[in-house]
Short mmCIF file of C-alpha atoms in Angstrom, two decimals:
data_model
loop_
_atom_site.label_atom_id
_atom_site.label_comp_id
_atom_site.label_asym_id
_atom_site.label_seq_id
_atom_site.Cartn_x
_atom_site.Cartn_y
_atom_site.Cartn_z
CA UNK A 1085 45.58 -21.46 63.12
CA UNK A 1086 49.08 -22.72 62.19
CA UNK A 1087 47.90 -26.51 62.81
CA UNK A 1088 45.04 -25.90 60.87
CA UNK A 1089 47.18 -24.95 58.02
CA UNK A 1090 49.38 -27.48 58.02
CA UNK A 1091 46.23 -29.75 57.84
CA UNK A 1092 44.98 -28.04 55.02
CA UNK A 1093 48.70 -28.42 53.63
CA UNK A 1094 48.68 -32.15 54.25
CA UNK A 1095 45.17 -32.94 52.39
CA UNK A 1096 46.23 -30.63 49.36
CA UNK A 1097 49.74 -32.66 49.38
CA UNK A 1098 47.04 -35.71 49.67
CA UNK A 1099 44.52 -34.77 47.38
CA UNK A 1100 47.67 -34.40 44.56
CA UNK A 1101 48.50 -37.90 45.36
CA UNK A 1102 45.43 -39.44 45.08
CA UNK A 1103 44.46 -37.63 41.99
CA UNK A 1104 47.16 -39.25 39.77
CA UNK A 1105 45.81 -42.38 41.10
CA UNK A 1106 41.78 -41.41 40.16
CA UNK A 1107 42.43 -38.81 37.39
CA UNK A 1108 39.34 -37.11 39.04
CA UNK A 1109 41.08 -34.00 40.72
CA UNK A 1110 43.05 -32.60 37.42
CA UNK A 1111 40.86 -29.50 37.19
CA UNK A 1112 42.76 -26.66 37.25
CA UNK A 1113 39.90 -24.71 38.93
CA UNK A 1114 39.62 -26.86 42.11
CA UNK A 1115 41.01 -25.90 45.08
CA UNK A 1116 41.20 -28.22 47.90
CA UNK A 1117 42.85 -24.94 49.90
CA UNK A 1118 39.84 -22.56 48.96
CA UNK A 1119 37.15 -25.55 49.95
CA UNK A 1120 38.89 -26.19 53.33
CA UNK A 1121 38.79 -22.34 54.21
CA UNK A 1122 35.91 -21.07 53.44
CA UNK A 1123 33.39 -23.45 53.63
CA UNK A 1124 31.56 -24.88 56.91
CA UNK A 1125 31.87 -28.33 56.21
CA UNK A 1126 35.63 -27.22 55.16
CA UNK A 1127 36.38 -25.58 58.23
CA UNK A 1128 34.95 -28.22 60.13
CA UNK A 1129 37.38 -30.55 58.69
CA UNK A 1130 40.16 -28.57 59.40
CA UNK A 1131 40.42 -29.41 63.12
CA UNK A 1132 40.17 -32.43 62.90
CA UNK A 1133 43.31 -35.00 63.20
CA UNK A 1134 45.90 -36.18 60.34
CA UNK A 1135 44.21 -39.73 60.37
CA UNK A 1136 40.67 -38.73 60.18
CA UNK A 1137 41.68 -35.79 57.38
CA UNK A 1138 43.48 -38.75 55.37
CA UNK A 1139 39.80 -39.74 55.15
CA UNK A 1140 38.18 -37.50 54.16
CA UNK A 1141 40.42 -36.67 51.20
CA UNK A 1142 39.66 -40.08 50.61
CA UNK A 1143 35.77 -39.60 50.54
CA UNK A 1144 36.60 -36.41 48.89
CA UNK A 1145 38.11 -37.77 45.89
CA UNK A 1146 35.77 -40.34 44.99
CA UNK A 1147 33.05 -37.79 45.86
CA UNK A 1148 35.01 -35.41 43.33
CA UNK A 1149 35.21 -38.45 41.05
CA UNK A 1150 31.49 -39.11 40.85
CA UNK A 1151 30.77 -35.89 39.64
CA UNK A 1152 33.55 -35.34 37.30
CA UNK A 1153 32.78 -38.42 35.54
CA UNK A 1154 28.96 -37.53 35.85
CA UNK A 1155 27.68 -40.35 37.81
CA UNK A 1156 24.83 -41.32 40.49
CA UNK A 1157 25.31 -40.46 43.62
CA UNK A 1158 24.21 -43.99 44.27
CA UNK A 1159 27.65 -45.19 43.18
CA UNK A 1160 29.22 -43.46 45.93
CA UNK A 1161 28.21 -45.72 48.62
CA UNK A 1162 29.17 -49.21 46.55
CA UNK A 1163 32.69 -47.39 46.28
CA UNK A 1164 33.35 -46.79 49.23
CA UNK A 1165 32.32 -50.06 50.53
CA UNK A 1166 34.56 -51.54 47.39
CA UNK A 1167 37.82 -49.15 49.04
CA UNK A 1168 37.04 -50.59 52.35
CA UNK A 1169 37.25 -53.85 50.99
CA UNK A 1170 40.63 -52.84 49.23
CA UNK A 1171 42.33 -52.02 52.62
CA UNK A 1172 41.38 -48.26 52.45
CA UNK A 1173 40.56 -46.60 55.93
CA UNK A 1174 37.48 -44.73 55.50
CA UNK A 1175 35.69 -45.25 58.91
CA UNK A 1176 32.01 -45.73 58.60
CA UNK A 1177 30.36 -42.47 59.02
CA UNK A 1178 30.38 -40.09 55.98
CA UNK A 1179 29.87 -43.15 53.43
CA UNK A 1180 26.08 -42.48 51.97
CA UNK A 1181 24.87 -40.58 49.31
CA UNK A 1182 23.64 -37.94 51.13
CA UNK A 1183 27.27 -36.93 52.62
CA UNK A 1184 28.14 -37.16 48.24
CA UNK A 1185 25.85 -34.85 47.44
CA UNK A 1186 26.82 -32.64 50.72
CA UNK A 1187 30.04 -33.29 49.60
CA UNK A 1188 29.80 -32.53 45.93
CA UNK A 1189 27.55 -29.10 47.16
CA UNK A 1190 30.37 -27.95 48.67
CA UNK A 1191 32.74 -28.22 45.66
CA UNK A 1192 30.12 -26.73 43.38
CA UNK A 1193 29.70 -23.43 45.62
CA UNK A 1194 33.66 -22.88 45.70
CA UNK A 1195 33.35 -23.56 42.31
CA UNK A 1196 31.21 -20.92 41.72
CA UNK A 1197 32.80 -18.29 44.36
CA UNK A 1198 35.41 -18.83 42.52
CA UNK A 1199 33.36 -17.81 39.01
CA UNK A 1200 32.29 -14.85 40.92
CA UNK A 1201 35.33 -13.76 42.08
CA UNK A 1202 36.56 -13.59 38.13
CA UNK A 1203 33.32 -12.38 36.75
CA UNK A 1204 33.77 -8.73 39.35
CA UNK A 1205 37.72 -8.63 38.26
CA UNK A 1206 36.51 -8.80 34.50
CA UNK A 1207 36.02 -5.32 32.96
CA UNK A 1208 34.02 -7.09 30.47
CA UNK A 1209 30.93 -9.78 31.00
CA UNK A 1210 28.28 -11.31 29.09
CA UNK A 1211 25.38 -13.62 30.09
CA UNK A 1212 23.59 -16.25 28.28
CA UNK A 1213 20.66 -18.21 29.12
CA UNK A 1214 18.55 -21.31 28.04
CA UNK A 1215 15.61 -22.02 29.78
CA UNK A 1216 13.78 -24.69 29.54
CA UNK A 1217 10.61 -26.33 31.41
CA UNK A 1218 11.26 -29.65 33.63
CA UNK A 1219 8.73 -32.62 34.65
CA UNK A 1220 7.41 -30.98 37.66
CA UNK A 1221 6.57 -28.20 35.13
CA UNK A 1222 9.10 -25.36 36.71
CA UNK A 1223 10.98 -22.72 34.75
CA UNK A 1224 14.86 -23.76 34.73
CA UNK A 1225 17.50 -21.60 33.57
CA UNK A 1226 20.86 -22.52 32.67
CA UNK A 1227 23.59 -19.44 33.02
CA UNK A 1228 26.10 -19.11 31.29
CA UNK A 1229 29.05 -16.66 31.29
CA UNK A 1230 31.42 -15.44 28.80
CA UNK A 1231 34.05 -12.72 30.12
CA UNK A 1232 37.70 -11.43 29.76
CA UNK A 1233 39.75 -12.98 32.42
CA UNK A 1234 43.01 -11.52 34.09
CA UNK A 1235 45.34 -12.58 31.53
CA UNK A 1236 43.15 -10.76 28.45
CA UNK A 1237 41.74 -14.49 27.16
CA UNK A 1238 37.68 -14.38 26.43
CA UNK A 1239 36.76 -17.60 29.21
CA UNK A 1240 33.20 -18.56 28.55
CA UNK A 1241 32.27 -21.00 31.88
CA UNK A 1242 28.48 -22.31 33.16
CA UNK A 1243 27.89 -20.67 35.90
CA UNK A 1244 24.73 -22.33 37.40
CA UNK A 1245 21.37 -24.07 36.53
CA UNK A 1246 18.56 -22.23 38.32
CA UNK A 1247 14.63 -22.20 39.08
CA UNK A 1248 12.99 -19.51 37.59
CA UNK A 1249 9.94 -18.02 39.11
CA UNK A 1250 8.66 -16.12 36.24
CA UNK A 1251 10.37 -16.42 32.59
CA UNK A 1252 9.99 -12.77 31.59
CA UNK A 1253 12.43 -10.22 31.40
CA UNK A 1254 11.84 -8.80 34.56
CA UNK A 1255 11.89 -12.53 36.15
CA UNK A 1256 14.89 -13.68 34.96
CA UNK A 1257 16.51 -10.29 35.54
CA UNK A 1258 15.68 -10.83 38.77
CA UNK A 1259 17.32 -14.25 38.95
CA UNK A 1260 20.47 -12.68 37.33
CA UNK A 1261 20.69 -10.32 40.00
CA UNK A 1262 19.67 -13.00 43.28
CA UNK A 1263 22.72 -15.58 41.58
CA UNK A 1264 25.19 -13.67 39.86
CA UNK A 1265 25.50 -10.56 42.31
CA UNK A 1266 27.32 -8.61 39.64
#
């Protein structure tokens, strides 16, 4: 366990350094730490040598970038080919967009574990939705939630977008329950 931490020690020091060079990882709410222990992929990671983690903070980052700046995941690929290119060592698995969106998956459910974890300390919650109808013709709802945080502030954050089954009361009550957990 004590290597394992001082892996997760080295990508966080890592993951600092490389997001003063991207400006992608300044989000207070992300949490390289919280990622690399409790999520599979995270865990996974954790075992694995100093030269191989250096990479994947790498991937990480520009993973972390992508979203942040809200663009394709078919960027991802082109950048890391452009890194190699650069001198960066990045190895060649882990470099499609598929391992992105894995990638950026994994950063959205701490993300939101995170959400959770403040919505159940809040005395006070509230929920908003917008729903809307996309091309394939399925309900989507967009959550939203507004609650008083540790400190006494009102945080308002978006929780998740989610399919809808049925867009009644008792459908997206259901939905509320399924996501949120409260």
């Amino acid at each position: 366990m004590l290597a394992n931490m001082t892996t997760v020690q080295q990508w966080s020091k890592e993951l600092d350094r490389l997001g003063c060079k991207y400006g992608a990882t300044t989000n207070p709410d992300y949490d390289i730490k919280s990622i690399l222990t409790s999520t599979p992929l995270g865990k996974a990671f954790a075992s694995v040598t100093t030269e191989e983690s250096n990479r994947f903070v790498k991937l990480f980052d520009v993973a972390y970038m992508l979203a942040k700046k809200e663009m394709p995941f078919t960027k991802y690929p082109a950048i890391v080919e452009l890194e190699k290119r650069h001198g960066v060592s990045l190895g060649s698995t882990y470099g499609t967009e598929h391992k992105c969106q894995e990638f950026t998956n994994t950063f959205g459910d701490c993300l939101q574990d995170d959400t959770l974890d403040e919505i159940r300390a809040s005395r006070f919650v509230t929920v908003s939705l917008d729903g809307s109808t996309d091309s394939s013709v399925q309900e989507k709802e967009m959550i939203y939630v507004t609650f008083i945080n540790a400190d006494g502030h009102p945080k308002c954050k978006f929780f998740c977008l989610a399919d809808c089954s049925d867009a009644t009361s008792i459908g997206i009550q259901t939905l509320l329950m399924e996501r949120c957990a409260i």
